[in-house]
PDB file of C-alpha atoms in Angstrom:
ATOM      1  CA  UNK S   1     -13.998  18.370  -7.792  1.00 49.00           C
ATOM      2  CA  UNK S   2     -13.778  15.609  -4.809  1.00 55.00           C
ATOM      3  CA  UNK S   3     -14.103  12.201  -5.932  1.00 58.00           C
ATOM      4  CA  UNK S   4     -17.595  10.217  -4.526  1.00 65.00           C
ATOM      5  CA  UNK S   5     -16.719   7.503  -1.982  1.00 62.00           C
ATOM      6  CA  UNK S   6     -17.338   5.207  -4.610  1.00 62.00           C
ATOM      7  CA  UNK S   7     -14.956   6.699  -6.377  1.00 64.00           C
ATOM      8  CA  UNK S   8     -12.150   6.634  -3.830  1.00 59.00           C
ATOM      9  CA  UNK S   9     -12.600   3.163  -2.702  1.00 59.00           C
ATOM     10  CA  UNK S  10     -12.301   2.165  -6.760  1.00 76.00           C
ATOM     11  CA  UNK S  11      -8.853   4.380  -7.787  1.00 92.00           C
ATOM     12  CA  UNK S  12      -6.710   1.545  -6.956  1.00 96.00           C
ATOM     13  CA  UNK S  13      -6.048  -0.266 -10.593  1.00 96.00           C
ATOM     14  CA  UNK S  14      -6.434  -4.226 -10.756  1.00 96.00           C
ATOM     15  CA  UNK S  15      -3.182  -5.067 -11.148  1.00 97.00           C
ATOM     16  CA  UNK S  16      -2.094  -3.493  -8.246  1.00 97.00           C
ATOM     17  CA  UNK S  17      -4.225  -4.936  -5.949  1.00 97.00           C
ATOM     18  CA  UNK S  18      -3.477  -7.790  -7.168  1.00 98.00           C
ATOM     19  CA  UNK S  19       0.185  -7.790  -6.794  1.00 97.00           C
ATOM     20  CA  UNK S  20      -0.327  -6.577  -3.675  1.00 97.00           C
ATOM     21  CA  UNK S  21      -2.016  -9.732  -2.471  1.00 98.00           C
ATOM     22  CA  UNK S  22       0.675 -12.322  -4.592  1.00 98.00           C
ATOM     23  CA  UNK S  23       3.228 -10.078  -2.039  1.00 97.00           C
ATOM     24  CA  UNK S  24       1.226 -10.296   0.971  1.00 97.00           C
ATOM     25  CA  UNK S  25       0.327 -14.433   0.501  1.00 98.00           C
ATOM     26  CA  UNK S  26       3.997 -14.565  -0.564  1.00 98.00           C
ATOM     27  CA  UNK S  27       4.707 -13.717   3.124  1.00 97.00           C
ATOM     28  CA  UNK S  28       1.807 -15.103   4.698  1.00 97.00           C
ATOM     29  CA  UNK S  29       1.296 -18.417   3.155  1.00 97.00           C
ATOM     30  CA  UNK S  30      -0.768 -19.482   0.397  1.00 96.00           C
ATOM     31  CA  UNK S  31      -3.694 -20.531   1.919  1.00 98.00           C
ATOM     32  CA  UNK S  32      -7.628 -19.378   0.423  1.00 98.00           C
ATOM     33  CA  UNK S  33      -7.896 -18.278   3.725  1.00 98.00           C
ATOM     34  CA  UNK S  34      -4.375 -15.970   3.508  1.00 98.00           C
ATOM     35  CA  UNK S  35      -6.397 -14.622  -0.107  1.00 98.00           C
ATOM     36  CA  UNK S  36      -9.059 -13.879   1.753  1.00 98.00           C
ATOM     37  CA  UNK S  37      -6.862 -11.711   4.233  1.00 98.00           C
ATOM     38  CA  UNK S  38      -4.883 -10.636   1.725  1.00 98.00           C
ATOM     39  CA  UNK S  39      -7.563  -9.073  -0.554  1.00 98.00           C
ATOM     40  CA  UNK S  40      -9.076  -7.638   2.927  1.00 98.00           C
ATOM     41  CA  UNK S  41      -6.304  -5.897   3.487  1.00 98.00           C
ATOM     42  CA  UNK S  42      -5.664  -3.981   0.228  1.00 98.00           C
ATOM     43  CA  UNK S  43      -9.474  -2.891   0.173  1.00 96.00           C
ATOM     44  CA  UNK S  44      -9.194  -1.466   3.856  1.00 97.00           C
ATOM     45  CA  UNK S  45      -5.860   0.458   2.563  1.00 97.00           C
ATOM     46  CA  UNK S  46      -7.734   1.900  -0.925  1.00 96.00           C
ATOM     47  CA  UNK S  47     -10.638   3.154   2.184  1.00 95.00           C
ATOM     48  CA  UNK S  48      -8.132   4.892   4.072  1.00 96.00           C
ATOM     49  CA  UNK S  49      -5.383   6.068   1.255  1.00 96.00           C
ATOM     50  CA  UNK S  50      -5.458   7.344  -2.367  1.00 95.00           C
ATOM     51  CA  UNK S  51      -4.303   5.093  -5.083  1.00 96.00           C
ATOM     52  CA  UNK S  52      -1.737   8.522  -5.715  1.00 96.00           C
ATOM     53  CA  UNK S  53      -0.681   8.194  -2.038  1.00 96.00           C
ATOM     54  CA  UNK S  54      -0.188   4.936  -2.366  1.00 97.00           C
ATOM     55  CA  UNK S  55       1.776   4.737  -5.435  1.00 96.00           C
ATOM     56  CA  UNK S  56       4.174   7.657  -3.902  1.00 95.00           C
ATOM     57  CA  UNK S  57       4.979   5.151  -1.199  1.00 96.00           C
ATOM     58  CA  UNK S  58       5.948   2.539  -2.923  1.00 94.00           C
ATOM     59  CA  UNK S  59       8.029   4.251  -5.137  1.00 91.00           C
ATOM     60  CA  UNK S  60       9.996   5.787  -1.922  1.00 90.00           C
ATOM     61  CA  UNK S  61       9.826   2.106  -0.473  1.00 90.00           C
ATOM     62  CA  UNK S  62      11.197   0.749  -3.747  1.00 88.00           C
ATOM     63  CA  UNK S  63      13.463   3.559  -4.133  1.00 83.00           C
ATOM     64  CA  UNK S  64      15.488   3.234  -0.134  1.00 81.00           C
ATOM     65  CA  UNK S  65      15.853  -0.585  -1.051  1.00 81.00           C
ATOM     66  CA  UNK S  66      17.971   0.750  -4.236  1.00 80.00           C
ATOM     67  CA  UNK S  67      20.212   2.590  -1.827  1.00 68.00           C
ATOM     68  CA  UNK S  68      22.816   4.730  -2.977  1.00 68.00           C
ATOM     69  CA  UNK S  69      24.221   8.508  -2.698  1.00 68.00           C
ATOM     70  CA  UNK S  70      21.774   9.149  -5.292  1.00 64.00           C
ATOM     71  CA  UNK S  71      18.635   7.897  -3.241  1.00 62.00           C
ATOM     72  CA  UNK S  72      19.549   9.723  -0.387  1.00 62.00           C
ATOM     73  CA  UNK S  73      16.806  12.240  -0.787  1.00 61.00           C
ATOM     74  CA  UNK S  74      14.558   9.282  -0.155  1.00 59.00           C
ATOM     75  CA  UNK S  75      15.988   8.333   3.716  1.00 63.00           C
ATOM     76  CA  UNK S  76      15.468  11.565   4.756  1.00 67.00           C
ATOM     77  CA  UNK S  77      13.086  13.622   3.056  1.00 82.00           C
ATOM     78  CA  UNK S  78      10.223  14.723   5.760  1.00 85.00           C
ATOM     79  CA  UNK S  79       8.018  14.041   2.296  1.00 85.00           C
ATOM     80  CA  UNK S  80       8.765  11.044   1.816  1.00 85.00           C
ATOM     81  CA  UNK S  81       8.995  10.391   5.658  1.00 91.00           C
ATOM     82  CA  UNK S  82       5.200  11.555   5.268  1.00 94.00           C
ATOM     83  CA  UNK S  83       3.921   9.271   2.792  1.00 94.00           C
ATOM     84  CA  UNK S  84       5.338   6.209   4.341  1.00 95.00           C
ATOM     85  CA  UNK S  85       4.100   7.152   7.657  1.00 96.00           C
ATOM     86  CA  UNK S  86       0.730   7.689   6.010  1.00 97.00           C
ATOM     87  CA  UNK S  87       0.669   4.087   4.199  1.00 98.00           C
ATOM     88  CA  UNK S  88       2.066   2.379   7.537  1.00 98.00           C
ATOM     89  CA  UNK S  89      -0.655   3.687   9.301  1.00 98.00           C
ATOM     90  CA  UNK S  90      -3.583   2.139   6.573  1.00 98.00           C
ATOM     91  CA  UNK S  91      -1.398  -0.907   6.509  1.00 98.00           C
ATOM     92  CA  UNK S  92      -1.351  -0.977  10.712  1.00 98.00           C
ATOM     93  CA  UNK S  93      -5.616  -0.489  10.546  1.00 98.00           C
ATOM     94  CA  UNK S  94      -5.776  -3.014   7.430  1.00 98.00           C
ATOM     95  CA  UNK S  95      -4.365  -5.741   9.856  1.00 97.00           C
ATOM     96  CA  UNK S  96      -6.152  -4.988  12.525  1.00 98.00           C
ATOM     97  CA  UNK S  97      -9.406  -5.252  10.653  1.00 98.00           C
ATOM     98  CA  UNK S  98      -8.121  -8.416   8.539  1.00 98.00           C
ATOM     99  CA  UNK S  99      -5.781 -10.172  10.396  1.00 96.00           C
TER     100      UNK S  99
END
């Protein structure tokens, strides 16, 4: 069953939209006008990716910084390649449209 557009837009949890915005006014500056970007910018990524999608990401973000023999699957997997590529391109439109 496909999820409404509602539906989509809404998978993201609360807690991770907000720690994406403490990260992204971490590096930005803390400024109401930085939350205001900030918050932007997750909601245009939860338009364009899946909260799933998303979450894959980060853990193969999370998971190069860790480094290691062990971790090698996640430098050069054409998976995990994938579902970075896919979450830099919604974080590439979320600036545009934000920033």
């Amino acid at each position: 069953m496909a999820q409404s557009v509602a539906d989509r837009l809404n998978d993201y949890p609360t807690a991770a939209r907000a720690d994406y915005v403490f990260a992204c006014m971490v590096t930005n500056g803390q400024t109401r006008e930085m939350l205001d970007k900030c918050a932007c910018s997750i909601d245009e990524i939860a338009s364009i990716l899946p909260y799933d999608e998303y979450l894959q990401a980060e853990t193969v973000l999370s998971m190069r910084r860790v480094g290691g023999e062990r971790m090698a699957i996640f430098q050069s997997s054409a998976a995990a390649e994938n579902l970075v590529a896919g979450l830099r391109r919604a974080q590439a439109e979320a600036e545009i449209v934000c920033f």
